[in-house]
PDB file of C-alpha atoms in Angstrom:
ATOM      1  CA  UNK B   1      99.707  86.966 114.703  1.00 48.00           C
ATOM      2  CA  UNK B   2      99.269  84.838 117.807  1.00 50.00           C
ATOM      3  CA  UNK B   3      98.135  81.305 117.098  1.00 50.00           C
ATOM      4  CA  UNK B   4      94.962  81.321 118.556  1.00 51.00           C
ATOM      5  CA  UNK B   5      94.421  84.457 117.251  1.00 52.00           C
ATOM      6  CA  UNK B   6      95.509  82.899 113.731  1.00 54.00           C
ATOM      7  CA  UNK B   7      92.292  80.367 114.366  1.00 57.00           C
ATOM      8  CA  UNK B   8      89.999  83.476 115.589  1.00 61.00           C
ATOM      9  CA  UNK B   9      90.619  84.981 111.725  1.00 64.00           C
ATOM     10  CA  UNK B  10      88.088  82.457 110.225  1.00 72.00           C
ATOM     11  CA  UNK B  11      85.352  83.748 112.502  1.00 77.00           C
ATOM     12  CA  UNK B  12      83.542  82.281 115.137  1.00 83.00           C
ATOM     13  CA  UNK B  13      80.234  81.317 112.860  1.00 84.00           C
ATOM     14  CA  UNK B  14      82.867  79.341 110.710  1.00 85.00           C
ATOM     15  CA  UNK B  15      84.697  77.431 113.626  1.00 86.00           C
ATOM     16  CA  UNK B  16      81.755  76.234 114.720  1.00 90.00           C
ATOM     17  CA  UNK B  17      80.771  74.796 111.664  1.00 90.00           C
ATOM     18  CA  UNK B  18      84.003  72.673 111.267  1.00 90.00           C
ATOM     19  CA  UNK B  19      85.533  72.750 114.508  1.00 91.00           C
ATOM     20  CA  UNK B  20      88.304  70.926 113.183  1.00 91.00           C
ATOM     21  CA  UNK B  21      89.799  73.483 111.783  1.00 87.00           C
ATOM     22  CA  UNK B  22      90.799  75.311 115.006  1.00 87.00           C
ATOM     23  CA  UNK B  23      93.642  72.990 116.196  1.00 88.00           C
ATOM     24  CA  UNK B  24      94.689  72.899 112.662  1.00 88.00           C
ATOM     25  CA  UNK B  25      94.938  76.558 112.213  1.00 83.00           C
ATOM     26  CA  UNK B  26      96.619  76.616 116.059  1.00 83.00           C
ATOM     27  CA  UNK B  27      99.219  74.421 115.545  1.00 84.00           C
ATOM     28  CA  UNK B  28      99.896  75.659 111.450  1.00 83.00           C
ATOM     29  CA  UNK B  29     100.251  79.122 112.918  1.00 81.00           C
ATOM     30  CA  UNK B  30     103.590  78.196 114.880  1.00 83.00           C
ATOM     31  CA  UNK B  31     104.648  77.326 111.122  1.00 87.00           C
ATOM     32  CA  UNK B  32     103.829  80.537 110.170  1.00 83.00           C
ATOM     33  CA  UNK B  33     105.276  82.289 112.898  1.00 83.00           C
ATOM     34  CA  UNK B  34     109.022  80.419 112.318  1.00 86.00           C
ATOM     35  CA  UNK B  35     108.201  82.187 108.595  1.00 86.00           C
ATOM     36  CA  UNK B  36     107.998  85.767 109.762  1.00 81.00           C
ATOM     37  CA  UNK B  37     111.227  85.383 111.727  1.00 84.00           C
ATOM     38  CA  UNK B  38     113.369  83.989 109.001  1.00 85.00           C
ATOM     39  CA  UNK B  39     112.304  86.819 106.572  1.00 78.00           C
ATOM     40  CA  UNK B  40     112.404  90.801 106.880  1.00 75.00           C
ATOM     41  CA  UNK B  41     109.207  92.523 106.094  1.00 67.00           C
ATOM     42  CA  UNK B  42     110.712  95.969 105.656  1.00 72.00           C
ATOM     43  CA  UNK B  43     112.605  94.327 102.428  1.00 75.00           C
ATOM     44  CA  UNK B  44     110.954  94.068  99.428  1.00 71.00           C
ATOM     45  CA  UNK B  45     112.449  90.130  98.896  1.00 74.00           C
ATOM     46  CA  UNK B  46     112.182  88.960 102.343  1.00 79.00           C
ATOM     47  CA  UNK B  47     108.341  90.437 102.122  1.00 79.00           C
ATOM     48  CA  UNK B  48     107.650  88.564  99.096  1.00 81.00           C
ATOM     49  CA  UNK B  49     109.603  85.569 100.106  1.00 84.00           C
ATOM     50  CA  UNK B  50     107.332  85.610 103.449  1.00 86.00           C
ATOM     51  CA  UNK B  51     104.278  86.042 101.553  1.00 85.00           C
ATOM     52  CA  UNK B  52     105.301  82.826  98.784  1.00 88.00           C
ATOM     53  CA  UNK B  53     106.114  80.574 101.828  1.00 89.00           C
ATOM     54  CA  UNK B  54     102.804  81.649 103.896  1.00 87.00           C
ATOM     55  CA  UNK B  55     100.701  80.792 100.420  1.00 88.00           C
ATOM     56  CA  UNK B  56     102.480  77.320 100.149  1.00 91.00           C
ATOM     57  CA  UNK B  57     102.378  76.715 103.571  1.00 90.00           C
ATOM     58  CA  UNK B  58      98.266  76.999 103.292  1.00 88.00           C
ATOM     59  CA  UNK B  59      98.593  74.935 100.332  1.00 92.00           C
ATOM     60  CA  UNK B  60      99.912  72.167 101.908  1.00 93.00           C
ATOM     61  CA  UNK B  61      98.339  72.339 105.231  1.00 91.00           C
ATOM     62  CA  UNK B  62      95.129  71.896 102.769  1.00 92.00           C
ATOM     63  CA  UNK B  63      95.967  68.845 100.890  1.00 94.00           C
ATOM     64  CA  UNK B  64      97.521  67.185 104.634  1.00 93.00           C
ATOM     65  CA  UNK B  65      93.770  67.725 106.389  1.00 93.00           C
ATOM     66  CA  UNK B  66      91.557  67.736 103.609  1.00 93.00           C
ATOM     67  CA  UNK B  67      88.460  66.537 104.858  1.00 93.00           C
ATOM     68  CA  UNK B  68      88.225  69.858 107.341  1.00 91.00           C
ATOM     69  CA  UNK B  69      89.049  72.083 104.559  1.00 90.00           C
ATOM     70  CA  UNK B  70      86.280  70.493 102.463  1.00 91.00           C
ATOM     71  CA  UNK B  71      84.224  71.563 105.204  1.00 91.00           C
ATOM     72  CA  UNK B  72      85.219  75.122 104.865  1.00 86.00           C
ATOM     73  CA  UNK B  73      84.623  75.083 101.075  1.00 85.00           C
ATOM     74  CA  UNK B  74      81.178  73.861 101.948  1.00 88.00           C
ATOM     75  CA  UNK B  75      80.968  76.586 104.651  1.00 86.00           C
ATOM     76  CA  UNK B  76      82.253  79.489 101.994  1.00 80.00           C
ATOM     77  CA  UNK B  77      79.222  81.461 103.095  1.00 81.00           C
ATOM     78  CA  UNK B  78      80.688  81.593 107.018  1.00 81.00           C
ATOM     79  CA  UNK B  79      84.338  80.877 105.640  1.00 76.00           C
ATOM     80  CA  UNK B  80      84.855  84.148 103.738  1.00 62.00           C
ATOM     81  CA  UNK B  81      83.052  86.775 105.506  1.00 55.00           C
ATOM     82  CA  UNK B  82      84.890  86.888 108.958  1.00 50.00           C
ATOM     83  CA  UNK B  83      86.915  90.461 110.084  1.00 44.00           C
ATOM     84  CA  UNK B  84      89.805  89.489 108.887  1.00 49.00           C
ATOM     85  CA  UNK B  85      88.659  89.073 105.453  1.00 50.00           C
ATOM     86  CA  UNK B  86      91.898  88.582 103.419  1.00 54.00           C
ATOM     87  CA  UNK B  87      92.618  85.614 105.460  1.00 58.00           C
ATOM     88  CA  UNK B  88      89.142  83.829 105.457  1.00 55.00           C
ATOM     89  CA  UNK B  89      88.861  84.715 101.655  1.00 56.00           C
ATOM     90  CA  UNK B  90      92.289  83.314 100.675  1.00 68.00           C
ATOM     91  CA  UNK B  91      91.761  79.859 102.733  1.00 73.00           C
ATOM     92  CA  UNK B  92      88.103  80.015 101.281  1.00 72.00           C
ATOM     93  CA  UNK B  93      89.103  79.985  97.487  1.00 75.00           C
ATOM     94  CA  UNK B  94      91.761  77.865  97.596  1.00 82.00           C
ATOM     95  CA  UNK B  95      89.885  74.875  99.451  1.00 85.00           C
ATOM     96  CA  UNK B  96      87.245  74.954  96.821  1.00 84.00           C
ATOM     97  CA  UNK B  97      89.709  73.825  94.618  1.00 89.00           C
ATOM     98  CA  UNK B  98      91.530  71.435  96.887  1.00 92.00           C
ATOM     99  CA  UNK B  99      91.466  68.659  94.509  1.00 93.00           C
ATOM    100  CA  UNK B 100      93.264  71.038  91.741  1.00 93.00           C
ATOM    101  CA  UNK B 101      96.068  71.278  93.955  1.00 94.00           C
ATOM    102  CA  UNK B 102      95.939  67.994  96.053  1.00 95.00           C
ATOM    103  CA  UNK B 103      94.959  65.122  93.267  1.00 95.00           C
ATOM    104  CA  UNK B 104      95.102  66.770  89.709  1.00 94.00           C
ATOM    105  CA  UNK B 105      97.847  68.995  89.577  1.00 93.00           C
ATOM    106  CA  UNK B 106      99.609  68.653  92.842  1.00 92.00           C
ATOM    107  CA  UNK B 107     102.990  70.281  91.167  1.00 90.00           C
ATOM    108  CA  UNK B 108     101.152  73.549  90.835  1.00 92.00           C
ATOM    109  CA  UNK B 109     101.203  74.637  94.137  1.00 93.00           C
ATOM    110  CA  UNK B 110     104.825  75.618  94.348  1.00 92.00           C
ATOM    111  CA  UNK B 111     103.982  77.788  91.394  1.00 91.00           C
ATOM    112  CA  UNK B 112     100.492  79.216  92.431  1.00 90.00           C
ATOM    113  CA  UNK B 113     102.265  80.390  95.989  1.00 90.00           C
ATOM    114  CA  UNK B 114     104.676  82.351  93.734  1.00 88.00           C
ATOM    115  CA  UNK B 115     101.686  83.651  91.731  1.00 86.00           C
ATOM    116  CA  UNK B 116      99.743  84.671  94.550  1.00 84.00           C
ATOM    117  CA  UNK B 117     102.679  86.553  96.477  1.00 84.00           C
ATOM    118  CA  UNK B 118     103.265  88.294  93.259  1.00 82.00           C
ATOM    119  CA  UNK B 119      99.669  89.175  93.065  1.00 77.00           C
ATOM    120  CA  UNK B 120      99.032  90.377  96.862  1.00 75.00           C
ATOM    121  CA  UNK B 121     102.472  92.297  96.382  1.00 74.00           C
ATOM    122  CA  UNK B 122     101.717  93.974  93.302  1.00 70.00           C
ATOM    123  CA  UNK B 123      97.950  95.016  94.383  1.00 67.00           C
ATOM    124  CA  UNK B 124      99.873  96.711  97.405  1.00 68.00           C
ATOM    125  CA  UNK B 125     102.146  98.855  95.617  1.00 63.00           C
ATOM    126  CA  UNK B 126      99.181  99.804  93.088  1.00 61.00           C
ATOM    127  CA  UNK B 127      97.348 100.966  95.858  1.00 59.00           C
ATOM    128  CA  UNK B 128     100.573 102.885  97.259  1.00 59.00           C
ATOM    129  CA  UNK B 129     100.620 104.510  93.750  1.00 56.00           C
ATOM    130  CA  UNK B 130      96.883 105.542  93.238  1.00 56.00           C
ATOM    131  CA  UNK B 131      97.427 106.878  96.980  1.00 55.00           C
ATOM    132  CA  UNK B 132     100.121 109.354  95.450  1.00 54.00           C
ATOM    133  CA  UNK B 133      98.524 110.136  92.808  1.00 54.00           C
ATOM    134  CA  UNK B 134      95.526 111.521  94.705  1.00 55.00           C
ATOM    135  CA  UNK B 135      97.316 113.483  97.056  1.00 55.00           C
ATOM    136  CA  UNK B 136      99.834 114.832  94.238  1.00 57.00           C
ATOM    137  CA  UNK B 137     102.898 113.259  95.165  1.00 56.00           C
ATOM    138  CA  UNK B 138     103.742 111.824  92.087  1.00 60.00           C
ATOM    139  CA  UNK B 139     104.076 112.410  88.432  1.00 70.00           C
ATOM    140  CA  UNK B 140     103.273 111.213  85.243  1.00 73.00           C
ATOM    141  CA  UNK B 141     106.417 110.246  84.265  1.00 73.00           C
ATOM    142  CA  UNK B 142     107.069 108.199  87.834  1.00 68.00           C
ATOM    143  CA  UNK B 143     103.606 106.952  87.374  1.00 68.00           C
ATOM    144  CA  UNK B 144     103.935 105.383  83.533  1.00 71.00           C
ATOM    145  CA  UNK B 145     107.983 103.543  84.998  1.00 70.00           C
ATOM    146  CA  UNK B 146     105.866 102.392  87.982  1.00 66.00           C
ATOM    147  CA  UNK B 147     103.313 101.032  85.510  1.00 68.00           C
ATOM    148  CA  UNK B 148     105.760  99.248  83.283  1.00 73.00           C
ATOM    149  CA  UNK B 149     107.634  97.749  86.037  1.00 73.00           C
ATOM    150  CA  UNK B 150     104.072  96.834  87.682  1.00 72.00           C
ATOM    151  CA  UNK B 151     103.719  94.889  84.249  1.00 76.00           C
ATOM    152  CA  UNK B 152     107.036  93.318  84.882  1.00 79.00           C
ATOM    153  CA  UNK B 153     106.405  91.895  87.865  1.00 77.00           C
ATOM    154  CA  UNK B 154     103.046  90.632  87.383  1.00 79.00           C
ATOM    155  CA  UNK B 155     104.509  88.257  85.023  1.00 84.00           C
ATOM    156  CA  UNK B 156     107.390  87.511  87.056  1.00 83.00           C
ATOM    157  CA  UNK B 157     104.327  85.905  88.977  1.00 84.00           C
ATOM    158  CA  UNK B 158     102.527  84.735  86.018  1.00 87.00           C
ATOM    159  CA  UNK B 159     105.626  82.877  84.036  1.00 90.00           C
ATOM    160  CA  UNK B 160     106.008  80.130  86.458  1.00 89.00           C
ATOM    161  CA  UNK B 161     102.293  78.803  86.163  1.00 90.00           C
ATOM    162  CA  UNK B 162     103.666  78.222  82.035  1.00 90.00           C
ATOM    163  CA  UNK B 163     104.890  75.102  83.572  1.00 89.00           C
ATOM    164  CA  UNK B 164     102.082  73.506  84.306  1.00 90.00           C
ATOM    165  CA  UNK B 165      99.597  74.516  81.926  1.00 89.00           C
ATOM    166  CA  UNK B 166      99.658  71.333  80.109  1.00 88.00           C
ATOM    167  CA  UNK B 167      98.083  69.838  83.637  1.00 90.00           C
ATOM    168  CA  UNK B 168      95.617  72.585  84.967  1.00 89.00           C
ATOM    169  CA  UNK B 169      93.652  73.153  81.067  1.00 86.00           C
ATOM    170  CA  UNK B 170      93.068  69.408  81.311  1.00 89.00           C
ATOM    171  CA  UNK B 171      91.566  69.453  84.479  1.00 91.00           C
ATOM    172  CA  UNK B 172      87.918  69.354  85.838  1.00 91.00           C
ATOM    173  CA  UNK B 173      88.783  70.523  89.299  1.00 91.00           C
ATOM    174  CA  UNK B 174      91.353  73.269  88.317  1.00 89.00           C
ATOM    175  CA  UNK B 175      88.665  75.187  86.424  1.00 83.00           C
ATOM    176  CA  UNK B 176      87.719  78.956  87.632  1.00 80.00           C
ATOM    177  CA  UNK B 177      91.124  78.988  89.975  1.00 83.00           C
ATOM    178  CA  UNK B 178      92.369  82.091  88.503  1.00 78.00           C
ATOM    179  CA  UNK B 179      88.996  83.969  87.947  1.00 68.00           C
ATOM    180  CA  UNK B 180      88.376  84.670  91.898  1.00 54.00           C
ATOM    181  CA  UNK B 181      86.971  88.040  92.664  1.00 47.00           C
ATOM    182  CA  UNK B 182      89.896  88.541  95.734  1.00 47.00           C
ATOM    183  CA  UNK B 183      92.346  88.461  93.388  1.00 49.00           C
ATOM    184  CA  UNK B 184      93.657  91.512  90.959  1.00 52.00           C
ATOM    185  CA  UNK B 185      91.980  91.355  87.942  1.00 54.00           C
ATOM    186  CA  UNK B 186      94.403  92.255  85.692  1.00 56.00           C
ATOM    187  CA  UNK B 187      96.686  89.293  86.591  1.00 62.00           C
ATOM    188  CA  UNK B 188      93.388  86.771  87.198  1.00 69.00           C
ATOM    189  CA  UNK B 189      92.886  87.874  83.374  1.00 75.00           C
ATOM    190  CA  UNK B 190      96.508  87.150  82.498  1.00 76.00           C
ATOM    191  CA  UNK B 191      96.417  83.717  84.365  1.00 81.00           C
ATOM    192  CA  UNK B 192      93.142  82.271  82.906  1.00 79.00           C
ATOM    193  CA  UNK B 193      93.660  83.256  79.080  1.00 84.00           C
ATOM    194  CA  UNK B 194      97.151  81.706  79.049  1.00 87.00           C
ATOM    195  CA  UNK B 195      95.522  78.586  80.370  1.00 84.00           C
ATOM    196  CA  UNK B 196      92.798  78.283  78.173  1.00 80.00           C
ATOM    197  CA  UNK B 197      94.210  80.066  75.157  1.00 85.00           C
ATOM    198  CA  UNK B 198      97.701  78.715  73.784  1.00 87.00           C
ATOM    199  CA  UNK B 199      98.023  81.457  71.662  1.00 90.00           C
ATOM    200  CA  UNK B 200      98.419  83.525  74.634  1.00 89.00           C
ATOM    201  CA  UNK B 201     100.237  80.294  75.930  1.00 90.00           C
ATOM    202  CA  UNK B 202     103.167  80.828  73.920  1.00 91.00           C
ATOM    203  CA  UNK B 203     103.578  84.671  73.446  1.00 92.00           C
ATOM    204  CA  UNK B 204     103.614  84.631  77.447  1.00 89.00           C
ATOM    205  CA  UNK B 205     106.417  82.039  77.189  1.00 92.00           C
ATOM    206  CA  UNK B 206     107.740  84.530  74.595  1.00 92.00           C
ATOM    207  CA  UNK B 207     108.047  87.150  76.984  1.00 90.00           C
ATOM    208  CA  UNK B 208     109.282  85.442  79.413  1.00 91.00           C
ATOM    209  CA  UNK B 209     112.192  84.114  77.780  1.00 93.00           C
ATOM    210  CA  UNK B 210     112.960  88.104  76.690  1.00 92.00           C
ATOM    211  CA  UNK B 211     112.754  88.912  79.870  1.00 88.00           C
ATOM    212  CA  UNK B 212     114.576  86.095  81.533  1.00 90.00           C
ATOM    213  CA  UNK B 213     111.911  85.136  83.729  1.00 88.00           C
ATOM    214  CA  UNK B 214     111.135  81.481  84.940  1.00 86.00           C
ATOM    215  CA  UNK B 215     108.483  79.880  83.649  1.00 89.00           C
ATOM    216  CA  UNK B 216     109.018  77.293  86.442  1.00 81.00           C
ATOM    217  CA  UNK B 217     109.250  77.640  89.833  1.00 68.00           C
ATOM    218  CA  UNK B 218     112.374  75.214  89.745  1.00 66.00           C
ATOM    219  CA  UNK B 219     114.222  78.094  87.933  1.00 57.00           C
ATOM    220  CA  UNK B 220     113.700  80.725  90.310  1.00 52.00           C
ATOM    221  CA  UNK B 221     116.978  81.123  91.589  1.00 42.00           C
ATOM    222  CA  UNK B 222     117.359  84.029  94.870  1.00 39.00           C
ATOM    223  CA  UNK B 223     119.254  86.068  92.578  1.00 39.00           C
ATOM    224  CA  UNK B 224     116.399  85.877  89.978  1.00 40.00           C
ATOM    225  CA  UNK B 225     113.788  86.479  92.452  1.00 41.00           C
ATOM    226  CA  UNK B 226     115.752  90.124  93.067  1.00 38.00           C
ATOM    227  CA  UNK B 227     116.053  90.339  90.144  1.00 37.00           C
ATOM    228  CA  UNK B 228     112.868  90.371  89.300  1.00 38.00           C
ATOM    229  CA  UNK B 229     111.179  91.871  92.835  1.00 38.00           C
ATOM    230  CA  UNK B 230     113.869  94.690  92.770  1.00 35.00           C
ATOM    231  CA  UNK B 231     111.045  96.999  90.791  1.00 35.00           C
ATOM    232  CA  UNK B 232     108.583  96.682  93.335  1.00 35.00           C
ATOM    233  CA  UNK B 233     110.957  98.849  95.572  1.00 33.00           C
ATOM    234  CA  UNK B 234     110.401 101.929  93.519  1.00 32.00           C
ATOM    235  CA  UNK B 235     106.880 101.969  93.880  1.00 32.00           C
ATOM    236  CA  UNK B 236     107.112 102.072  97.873  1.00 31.00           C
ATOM    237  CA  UNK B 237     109.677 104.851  97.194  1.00 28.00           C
ATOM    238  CA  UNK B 238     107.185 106.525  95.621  1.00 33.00           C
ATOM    239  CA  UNK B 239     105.137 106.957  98.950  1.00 31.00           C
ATOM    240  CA  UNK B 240     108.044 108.637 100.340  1.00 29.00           C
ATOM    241  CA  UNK B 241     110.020 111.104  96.941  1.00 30.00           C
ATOM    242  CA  UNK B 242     108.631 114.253  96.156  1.00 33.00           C
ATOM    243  CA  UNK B 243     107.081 114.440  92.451  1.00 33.00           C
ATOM    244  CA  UNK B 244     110.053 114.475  89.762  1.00 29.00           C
ATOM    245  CA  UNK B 245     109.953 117.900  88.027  1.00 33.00           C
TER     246      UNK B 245
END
């Protein structure tokens, strides 16, 4: 995406109501264009790598010019309805919760930008798979491993938020954060019961220690990201493989 074209995502209704916002989004979108060419969007990793450092890269251009992104939480209304919807909606929901990630909890970013590739990647390949299974290029037995590893990798995104917990429950400004309607449901769900439930707390730390999975973003290692992304690959096979008999 060209960087003025970047800028044009939030809509024209929404740049004129914090014109700040367009030199911001101009200049950030060079940023984002040195991201796309250090990763490789027709592999699975590089894809989700692109789509972690894209999420943080938001996150911090946030908490850097906050006063224009307060004026796009205050503008949600011409904010989150432009064409390019996924854009204007992400920047949308995460400034009305700048402070979360800014003054309370500033250490959950790194994790949330892991949670939120995670998210976006796994909604993609569940819409690959309810694709097949419309048109009848898949089976029930491919269908139930894609669903298992689908599992897998949602908490592969949802481990690392473990870490910080402790912060986000005890905070004012962190509330609703994972209960956004742009996000899957199934993993908002996940998210917002283990922070407000530590029952759920600690048999999510449970299964991630089974499963060897982080549950900090400082113990993501590339080889554990693979690892743990590697699953993700058979559901984009699945567009592609004929049913298994």
């Amino acid at each position: 995406m060209a960087p003025a074209s970047f800028a044009m995502a939030m809509g024209l209704a929404c740049l004129d109501a914090c014109p700040g916002l367009t030199s911001i989004l101009v200049d950030k979108a060079m940023d984002l264009q040195a991201i796309v060419h250090k990763h490789d969007p027709d592999d699975v990793v590089g894809r989700m790598q692109f789509m972690e450092k894209t999420v943080l890269l938001e996150l911090n251009t946030m908490c850097e010019f906050q006063e224009e992104f307060q004026c796009l939480a205050e503008h949600a209304d011409l904010c989150g309805s432009s064409a390019d919807e996924a854009t204007a909606l992400s920047l949308s929901h995460t400034a009305g919760h700048m402070q979360c990630f800014c003054s309370s909890c500033p250490g959950l970013k790194v994790a949330y930008a892991k949670y939120a590739a995670t998210l976006m990647q796994a909604m993609l390949a569940a819409f690959t798979t309810m694709g097949n299974s419309s048109s009848g290029t898949s089976s029930p037995e491919f269908e139930a491993a894609v669903a298992e590893r689908l599992e897998d990798n949602m908490l592969a995104g949802v481990c690392p938020l473990h870490g910080s917990i402790g912060c986000v429950s005890n905070a004012t400004a962190c509330e609703s954060l994972f209960t956004s309607n742009w996000t899957s449901v199934v993993m908002s769900d996940m998210a917002q019961e283990i922070m407000t439930n530590e029952t759920a707390a600690a048999d999510l730390k449970q299964k991630c220690d089974a499963k060897g999975l982080a549950t900090s973003p400082a113990e993501v290692t590339a080889g554990a990201a693979r690892a743990a992304l590697a699953p993700l690959a058979l559901v984009a096979i699945s567009a592609v493989l004929p049913a298994w008999e």
